[in-house]
Coordinates of C-alpha atoms and ligand atoms in Angstrom, one line a residue:
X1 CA 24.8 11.3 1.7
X2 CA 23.0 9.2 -1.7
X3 CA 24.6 8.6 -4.7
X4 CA 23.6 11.3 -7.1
X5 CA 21.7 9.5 -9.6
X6 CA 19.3 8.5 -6.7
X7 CA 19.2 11.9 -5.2
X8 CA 17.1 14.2 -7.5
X9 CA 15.8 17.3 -6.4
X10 CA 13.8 18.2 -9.7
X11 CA 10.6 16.4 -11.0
X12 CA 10.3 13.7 -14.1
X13 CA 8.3 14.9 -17.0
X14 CA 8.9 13.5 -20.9
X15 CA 12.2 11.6 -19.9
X16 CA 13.6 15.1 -18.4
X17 CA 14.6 16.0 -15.0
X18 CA 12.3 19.7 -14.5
X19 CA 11.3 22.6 -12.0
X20 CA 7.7 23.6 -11.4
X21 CA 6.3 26.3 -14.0
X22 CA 5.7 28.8 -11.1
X23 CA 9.6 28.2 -9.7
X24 CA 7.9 27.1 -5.8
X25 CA 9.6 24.1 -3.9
X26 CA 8.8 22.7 -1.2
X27 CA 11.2 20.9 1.8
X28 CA 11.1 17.0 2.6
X29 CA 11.9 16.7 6.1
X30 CA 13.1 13.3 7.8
X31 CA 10.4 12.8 10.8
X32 CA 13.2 11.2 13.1
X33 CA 15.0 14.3 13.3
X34 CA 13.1 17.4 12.1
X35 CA 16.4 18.2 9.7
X36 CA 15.7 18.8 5.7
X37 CA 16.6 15.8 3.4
X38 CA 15.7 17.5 0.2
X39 CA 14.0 20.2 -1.7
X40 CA 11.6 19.5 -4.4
X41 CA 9.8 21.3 -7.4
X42 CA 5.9 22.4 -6.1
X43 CA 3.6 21.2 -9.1
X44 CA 0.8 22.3 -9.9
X45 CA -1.6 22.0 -12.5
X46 CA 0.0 23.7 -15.4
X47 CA 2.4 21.1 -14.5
X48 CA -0.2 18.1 -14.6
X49 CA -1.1 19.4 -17.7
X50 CA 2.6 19.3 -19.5
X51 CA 3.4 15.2 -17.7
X52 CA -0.1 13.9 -18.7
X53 CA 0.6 15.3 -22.2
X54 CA 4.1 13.8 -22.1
X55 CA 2.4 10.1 -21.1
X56 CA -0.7 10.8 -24.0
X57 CA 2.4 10.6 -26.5
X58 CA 4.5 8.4 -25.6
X59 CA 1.7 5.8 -24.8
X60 CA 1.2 5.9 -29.0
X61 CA 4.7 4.0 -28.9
X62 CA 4.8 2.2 -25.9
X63 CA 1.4 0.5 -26.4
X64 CA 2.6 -0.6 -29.6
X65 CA 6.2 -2.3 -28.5
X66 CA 6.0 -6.0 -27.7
X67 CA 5.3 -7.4 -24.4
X68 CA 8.8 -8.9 -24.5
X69 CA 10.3 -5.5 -25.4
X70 CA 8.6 -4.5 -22.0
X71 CA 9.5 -7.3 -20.4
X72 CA 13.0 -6.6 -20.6
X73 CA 12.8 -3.4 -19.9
X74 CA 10.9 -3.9 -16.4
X75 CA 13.2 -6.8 -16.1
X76 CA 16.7 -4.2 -16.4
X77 CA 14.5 -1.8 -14.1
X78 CA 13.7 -4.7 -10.9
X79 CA 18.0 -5.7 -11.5
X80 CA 18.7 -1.8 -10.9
X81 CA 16.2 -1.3 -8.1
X82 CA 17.8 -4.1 -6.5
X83 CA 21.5 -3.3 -7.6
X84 CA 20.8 -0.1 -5.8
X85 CA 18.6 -1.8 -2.8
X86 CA 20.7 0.0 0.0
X87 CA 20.9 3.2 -0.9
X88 CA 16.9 3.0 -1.8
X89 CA 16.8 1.8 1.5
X90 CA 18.6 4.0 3.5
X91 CA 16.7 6.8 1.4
X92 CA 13.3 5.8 2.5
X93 CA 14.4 6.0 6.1
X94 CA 15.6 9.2 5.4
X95 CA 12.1 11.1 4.2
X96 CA 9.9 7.9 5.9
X97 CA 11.1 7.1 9.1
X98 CA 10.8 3.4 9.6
X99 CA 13.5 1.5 10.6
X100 CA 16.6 0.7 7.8
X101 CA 16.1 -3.4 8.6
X102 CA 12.3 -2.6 7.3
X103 CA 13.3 -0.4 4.4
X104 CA 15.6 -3.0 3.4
X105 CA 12.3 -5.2 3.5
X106 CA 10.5 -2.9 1.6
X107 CA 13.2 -2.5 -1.5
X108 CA 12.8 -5.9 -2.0
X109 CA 9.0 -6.2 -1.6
X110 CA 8.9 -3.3 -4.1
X111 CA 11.4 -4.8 -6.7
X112 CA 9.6 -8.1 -6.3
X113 CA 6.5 -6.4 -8.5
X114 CA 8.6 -5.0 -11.2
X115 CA 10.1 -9.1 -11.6
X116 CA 6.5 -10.4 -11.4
X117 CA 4.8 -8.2 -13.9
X118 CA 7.9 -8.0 -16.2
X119 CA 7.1 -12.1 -16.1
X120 CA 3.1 -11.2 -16.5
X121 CA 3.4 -8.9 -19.2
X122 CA 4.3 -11.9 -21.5
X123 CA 0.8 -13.4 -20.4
X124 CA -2.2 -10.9 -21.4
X125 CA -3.8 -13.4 -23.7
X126 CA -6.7 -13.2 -25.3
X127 CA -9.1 -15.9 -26.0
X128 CA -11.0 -17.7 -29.2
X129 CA -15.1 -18.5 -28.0
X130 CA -16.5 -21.3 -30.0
X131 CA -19.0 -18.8 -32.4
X132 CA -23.0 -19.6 -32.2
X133 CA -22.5 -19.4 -36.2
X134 CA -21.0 -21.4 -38.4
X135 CA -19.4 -18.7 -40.5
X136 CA -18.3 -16.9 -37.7
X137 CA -15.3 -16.3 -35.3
X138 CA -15.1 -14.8 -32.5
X139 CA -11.8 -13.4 -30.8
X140 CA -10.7 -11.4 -27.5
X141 CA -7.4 -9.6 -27.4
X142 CA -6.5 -7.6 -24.6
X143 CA -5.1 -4.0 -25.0
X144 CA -3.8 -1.3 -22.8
X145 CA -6.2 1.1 -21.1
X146 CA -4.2 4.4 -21.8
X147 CA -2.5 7.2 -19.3
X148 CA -2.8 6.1 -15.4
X149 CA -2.7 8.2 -12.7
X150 CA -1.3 7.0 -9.8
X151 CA -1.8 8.3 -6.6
X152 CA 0.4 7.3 -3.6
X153 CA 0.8 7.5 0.4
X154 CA 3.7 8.0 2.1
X155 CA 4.0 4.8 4.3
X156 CA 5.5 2.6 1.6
X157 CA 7.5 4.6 -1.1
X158 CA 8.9 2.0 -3.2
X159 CA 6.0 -0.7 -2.8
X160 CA 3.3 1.1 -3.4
X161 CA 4.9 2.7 -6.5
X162 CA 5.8 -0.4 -8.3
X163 CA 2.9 -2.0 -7.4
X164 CA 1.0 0.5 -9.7
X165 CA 3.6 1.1 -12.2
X166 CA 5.1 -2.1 -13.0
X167 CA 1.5 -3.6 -14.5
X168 CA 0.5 -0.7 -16.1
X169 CA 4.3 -0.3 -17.7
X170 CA 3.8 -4.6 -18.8
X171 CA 0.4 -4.1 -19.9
X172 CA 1.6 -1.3 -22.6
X173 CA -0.1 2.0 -20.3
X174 CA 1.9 5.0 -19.5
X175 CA 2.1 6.6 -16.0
X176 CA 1.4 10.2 -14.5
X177 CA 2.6 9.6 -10.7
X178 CA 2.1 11.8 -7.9
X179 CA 3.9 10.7 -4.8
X180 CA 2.9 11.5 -1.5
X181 CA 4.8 15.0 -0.1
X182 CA 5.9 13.2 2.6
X183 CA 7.8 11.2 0.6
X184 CA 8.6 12.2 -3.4
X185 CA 12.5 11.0 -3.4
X186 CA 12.0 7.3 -3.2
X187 CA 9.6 8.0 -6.3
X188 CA 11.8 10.2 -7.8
X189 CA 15.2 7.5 -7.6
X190 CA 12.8 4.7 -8.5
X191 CA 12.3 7.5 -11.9
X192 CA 15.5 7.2 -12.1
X193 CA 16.6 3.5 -12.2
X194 CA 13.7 3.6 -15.0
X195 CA 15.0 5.7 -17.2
X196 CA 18.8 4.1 -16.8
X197 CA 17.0 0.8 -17.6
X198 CA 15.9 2.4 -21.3
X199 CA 11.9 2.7 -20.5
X200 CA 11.5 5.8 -22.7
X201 CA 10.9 9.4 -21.9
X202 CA 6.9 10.1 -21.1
X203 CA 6.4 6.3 -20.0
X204 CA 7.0 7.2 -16.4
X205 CA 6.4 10.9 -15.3
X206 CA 6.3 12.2 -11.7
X207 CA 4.7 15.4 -10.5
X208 CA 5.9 16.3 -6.8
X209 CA 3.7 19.0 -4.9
X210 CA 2.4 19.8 -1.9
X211 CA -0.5 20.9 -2.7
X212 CA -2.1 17.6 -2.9
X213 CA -5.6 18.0 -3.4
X214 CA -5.0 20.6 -6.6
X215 CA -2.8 18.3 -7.8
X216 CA -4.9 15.2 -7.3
X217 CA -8.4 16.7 -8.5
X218 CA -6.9 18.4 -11.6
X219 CA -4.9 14.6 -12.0
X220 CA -8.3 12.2 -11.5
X221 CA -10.2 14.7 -13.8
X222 CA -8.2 15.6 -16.7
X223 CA -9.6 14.3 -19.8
X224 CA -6.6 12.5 -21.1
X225 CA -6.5 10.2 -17.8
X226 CA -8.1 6.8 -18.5
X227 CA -7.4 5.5 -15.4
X228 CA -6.8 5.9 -11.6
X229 CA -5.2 4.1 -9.5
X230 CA -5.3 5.3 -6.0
X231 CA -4.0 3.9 -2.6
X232 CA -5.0 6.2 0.7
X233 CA -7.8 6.8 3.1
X234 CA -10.9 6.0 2.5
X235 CA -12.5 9.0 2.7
X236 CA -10.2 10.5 -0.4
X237 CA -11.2 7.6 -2.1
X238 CA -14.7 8.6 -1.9
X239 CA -13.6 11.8 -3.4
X240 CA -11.6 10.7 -6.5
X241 CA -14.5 8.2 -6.9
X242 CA -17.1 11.2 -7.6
X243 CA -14.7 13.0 -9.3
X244 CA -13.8 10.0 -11.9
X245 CA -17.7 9.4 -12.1
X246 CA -18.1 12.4 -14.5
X247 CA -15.7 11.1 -17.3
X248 CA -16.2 7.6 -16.2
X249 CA -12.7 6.4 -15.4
X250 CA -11.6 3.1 -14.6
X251 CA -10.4 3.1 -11.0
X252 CA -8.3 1.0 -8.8
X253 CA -8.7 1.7 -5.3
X254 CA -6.6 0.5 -2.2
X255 CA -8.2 2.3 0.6
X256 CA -8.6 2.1 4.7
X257 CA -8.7 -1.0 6.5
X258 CA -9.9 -2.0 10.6
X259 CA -8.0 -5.6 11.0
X260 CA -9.5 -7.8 13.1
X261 CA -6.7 -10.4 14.7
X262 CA -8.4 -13.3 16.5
X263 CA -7.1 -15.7 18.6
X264 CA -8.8 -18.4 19.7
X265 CA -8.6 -20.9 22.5
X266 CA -6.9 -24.0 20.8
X267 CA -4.4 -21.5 19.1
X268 CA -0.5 -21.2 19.4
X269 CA 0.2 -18.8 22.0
X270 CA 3.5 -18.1 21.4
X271 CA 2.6 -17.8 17.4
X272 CA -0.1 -15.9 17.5
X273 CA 2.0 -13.3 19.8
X274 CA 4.9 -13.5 17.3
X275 CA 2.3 -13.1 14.3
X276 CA 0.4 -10.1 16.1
X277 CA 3.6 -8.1 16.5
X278 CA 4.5 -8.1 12.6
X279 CA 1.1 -7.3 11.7
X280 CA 0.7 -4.6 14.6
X281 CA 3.9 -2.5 15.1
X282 CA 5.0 -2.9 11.2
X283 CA 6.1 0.8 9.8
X284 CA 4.8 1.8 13.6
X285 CA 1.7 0.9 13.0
X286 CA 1.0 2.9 9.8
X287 CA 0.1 0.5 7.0
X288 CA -4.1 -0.3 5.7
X289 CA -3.5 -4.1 7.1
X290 CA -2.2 -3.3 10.7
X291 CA -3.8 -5.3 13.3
X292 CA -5.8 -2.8 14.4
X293 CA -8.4 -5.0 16.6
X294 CA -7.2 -7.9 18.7
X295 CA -10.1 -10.3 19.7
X296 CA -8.6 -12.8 22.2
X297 CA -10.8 -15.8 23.7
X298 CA -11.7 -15.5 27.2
X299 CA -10.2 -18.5 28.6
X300 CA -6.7 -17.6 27.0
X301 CA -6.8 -13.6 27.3
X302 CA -4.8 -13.4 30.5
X303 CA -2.0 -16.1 29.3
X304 CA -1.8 -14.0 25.6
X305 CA -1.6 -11.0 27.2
X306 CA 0.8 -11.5 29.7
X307 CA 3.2 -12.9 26.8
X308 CA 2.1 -10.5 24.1
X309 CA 2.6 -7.3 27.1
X310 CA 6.7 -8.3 27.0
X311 CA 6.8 -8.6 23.2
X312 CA 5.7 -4.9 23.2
X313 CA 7.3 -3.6 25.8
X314 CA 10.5 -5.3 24.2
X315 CA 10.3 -3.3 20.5
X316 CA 13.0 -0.4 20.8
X317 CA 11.6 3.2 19.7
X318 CA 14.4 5.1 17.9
X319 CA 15.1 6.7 14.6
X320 CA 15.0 4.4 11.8
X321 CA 19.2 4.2 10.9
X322 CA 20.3 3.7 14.6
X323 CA 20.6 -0.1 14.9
X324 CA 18.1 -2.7 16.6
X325 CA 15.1 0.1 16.2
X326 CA 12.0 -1.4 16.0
X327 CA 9.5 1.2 16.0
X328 CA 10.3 4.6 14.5
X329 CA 8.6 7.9 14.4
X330 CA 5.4 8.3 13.1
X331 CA 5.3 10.3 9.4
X332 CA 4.0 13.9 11.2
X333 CA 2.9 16.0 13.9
X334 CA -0.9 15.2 13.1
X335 CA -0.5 11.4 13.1
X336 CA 0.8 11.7 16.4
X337 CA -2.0 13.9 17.9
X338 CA -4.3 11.4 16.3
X339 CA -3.0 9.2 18.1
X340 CA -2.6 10.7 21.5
X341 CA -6.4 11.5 20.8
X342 CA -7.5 7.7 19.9
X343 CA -5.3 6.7 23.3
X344 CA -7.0 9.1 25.9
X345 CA -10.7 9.1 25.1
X346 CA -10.2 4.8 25.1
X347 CA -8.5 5.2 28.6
X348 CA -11.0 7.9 29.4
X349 CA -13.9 5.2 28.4
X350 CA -12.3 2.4 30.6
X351 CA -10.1 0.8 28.8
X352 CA -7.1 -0.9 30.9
X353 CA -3.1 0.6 30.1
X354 CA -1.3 -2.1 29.9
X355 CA 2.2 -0.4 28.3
X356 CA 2.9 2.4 26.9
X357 CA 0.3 5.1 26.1
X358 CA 2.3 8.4 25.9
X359 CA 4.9 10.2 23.4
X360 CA 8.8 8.4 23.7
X361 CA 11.1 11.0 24.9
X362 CA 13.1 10.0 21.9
X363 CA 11.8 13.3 19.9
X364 CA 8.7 14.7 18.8
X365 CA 7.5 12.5 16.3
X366 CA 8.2 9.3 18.7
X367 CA 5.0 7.5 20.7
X368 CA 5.7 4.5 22.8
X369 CA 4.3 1.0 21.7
X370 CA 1.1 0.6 23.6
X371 CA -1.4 -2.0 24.4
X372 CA -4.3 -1.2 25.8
X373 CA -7.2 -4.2 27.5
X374 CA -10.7 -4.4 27.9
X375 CA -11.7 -2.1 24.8
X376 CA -15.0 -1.9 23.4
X377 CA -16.8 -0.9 20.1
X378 CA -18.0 2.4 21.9
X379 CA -14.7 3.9 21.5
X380 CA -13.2 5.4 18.4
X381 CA -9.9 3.4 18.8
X382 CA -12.2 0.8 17.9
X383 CA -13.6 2.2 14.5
X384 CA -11.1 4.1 13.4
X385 CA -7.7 3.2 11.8
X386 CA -5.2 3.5 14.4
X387 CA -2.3 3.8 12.0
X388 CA 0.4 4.3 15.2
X389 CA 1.9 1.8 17.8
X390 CA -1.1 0.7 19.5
X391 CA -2.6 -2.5 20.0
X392 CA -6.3 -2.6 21.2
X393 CA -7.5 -6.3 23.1
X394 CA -11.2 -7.4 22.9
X395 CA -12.0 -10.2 24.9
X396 CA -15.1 -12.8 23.1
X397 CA -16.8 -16.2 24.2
X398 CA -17.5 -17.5 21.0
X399 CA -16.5 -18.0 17.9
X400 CA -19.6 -16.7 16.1
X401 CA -19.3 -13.7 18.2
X402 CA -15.7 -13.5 17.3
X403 CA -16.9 -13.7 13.4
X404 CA -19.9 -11.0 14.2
X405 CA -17.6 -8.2 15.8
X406 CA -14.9 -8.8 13.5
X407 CA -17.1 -8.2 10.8
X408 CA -18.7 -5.1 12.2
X409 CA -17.2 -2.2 10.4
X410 CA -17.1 -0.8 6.9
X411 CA -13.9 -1.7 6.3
X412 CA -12.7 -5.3 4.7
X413 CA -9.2 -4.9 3.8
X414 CA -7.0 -7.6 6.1
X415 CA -8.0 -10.1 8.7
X416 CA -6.0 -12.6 10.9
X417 CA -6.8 -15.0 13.2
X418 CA -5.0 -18.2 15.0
X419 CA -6.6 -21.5 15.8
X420 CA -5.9 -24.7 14.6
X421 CA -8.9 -26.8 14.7
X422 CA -9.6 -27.8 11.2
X423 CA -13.5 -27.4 10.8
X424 CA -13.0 -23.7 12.7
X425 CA -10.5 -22.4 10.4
X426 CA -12.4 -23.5 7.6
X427 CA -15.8 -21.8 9.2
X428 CA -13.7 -18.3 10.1
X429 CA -11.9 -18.1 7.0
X430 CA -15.1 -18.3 4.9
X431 CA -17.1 -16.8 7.4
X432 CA -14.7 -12.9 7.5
X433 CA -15.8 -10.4 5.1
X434 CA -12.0 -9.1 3.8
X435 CA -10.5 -9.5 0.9
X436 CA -7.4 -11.0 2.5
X437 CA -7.7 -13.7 5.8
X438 CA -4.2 -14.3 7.1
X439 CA -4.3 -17.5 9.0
X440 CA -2.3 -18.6 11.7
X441 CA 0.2 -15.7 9.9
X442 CA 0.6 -11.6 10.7
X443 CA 2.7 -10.9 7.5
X444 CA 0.2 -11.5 4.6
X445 CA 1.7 -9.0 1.8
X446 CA 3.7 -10.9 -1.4
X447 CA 3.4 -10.0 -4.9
X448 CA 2.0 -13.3 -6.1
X449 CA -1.2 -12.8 -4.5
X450 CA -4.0 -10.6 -4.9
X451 CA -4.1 -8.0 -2.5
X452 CA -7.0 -6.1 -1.7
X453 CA -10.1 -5.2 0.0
X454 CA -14.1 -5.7 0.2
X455 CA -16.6 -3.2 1.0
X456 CA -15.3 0.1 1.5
X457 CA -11.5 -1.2 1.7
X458 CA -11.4 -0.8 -1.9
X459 CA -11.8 -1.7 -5.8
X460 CA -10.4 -4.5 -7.4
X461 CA -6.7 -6.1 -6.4
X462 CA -2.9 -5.3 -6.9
X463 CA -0.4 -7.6 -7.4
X464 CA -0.8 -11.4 -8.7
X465 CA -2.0 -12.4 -12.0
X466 CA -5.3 -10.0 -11.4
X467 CA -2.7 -7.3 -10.8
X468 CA -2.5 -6.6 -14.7
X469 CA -5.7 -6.6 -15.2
X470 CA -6.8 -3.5 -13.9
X471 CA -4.5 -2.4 -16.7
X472 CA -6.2 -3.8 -19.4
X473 CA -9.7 -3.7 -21.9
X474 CA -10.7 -6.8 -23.2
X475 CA -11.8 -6.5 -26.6
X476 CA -14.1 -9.1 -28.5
X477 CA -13.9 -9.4 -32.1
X478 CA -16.2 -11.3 -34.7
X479 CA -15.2 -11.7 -37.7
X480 CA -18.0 -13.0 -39.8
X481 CA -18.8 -14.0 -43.8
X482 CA -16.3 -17.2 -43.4
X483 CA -18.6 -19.5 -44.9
Ligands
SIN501 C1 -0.7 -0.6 2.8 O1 -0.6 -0.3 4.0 O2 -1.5 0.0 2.1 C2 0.1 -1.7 2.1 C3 0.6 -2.7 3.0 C4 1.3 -3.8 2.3 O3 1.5 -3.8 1.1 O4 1.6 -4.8 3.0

């Protein structure tokens, strides 16, 4: 079905394309039709061992070539990604489920971070500090922070690979990667493309396993890991974060998120409908920045929902390669139960069906795009991250009450809202506590800008200029005796 090149059935260690010591695979399935689209090699910690001795050694080369040498190299990787952008595509639908129009999508958002921080790596400068003496200097440079492990989820295969890899690669670091086992053959074609570009043998290494946590806790501790770089729940974040605390890793997390979307009275209808369906029923829910709390104004509640009701009921449930599919299935059998579970004890507390609200007859894995009125903060739906096809509607007087209940959670990954009076935007946008406020937009994710969350959404941002600096020490020199 792929070209060969793309479809490897073996793990990446030290530039070579290798089993698991113990022999085990495990099977990749494709959630839209229960069939097998691959077998892989079942790692485990013997294998850690071998791939983060493979990245300790090469990263004696690779932090020494120049940032141009690098350059080029990520640069010859992003024109491969993109030379191969359907396959890639057609692959992640394959193991991912989410329809081939949003894969596409997806190739392209990923390849867009291997341009950016082939571009950044060329820009790591250093700095010279006027000295308090006058026989002094003093100097920062910036140097590489040594073998990353990089921990991903299965809802984004290309993007949230590249968004790890491509800055560590520019800033000079070398990469352990363990894929998600949902997902492990976008990772492993991405391995792929990088070694056909030249990036040399140990820079990029991938484990595959299904044994995740083994895997991950042997990974996160292993004294030859200088960094982690993790994307996932928040609660596993909470995990590797003890786990790193002993050794005292640098971490990079990208963790859970509970969206508010607001709309107020004096927005754009028809925008803020359009703008709530990309951020909502994107990847069928299943990404950290989902809509996943719609606060809607009283006095233009039953006007939005009457519009956004048709948009929902419009999106097509199918699997992901059968054209004008909007919503695929959801990644696995728990995800639905989830949330089947998040859906009846909201109904069960009074909240209002309005679509939807049970499995699609389309196959197991299939739920029905959903929108459920009148919920509150008593229900889990409202606290938890949905991370399926349903939208939730909250209805609010004002707009500090909108600010208040939008900002009552743990989470502070992504917010949205819609209005267009000038002094409110300002007052919202300031007043949310998330590390990214789409305004008056439902698609907020580019790699020129920092994305990220506050509070327990995460540490630090990917992407941008601050993407590479997770990446990086900053070392301060003074040279003295200059008089
Ligand atoms: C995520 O769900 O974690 C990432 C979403 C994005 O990059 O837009």
């Amino acid at each position: 079905m792929f070209e060969s090149s793309l479809n490897q059935d073996r793990a990446y260690i030290a530039g070579e394309w290798v089993s698991a010591q113990s022999g085990q695979t495990f099977d990749v399935i494709n959630p839209a039709t229960a069939e097998r689209v691959g077998r892989v090699p079942d790692m485990g910690v013997a294998d850690v061992d071998r791939a983060v001795a493979a990245a300790h050694e090469a990263f004696n080369s690779w932090k020494n070539t120049t940032a141009k040498e690098r350059a080029s190299l990520l640069r010859r990787w992003y024109e491969l990604i993109m030379a191969h952008h359907e396959r890639l595509a057609e692959l992640m639908t394959a193991e991912q489920g989410k329809p081939l129009h949003e894969a596409r999508g997806e190739v392209a958002y990923g390849a867009s971070f291997v341009e950016w921080f082939a571009e950044e790596a060329k820009r790591t400068y250093g700095e010279q500090i006027p000295s308090p003496k006058a026989d002094a200097r003093i100097l920062t440079i910036r140097q590489p922070v040594g073998v990353v492990a990089a921990i991903i989820p299965w809802n984004f295969p290309v993007a949230m690979i590249t968004r790890k890899v491509a800055p560590a690669l520019a800033a000079g670091c070398t990469v352990v990667l363990k894929p998600a086992s949902d997902t492990p053959l976008c990772a492993l074609a991405l391995a792929s493309l990088a070694a056909e570009a030249g990036i040399p043998s140990g820079v990029i290494n991938i484990i595959t396993t299904a044994d995740s946590k083994a895997v991950g806790d042997h990974l996160t501790t292993h004294p030859q890991v200088s960094k982690i770089s993790f994307t996932g729940s928040t609660g596993v974040g909470k995990h590797i974060l003890k786990l790193a605390a002993d050794s005292v890793k640098k971490v990079s997390m990208e963790l859970g998120g509970n969206a508010p979307f607001i709309v107020f009275d004096d927005a754009d209808l028809d925008a803020a409908v359009t703008g709530a369906i990309a951020s909502k029923y994107r990847n069928a829910g299943q990404t950290c920045v989902c809509a996943n709390r719609i606060f809607v104004q009283r006095g233009v509640v039953a006007a939005f929902l009457e519009r956004y009701r048709d948009a929902v009921a419009a999106l097509r449930v199918g699997p992901g390669d059968e054209s004008g599919v909007d919503i695929g299935p959801l990644i696995n059998a728990d995800a639905v139960a989830n949330v089947e579970r998040l859906v009846q004890e909201a109904l069960a507390l009074g909240a209002e069906l309005v679509t939807g609200g049970a499995r699609s007859e389309r196959a197991a894995l299939f739920y029905q795009p959903t929108l459920l009125h009148n919920v509150n903060e008593q229900m889990s739906i409202a606290n938890e991250e949905i991370f399926g096809p349903i939208s939730t509607v909250f209805v609010f007087d004002t707009e500090e009450e909108a600010i208040r209940r939008a900002n009552d959670t743990p989470f502070g990954l992504a917010s949205y809202f819609y209005a267009r009076d000038i002094g409110r935007i300002w007052r919202v946008a300031e007043g949310l506590e998330y590390g990214i406020v789409g305004i008056n937009e439902g698609l907020i994710s580019n790699e020129v800008a920092p994305f990220g969350g506050m509070k327990q959404s995460g540490i630090g941002r990917e992407g941008a200029r601050q993407g590479i600096e997770a990446y990086l020490e900053t070392k301060y020199m003074l040279m003295g005796g200059l008089g």
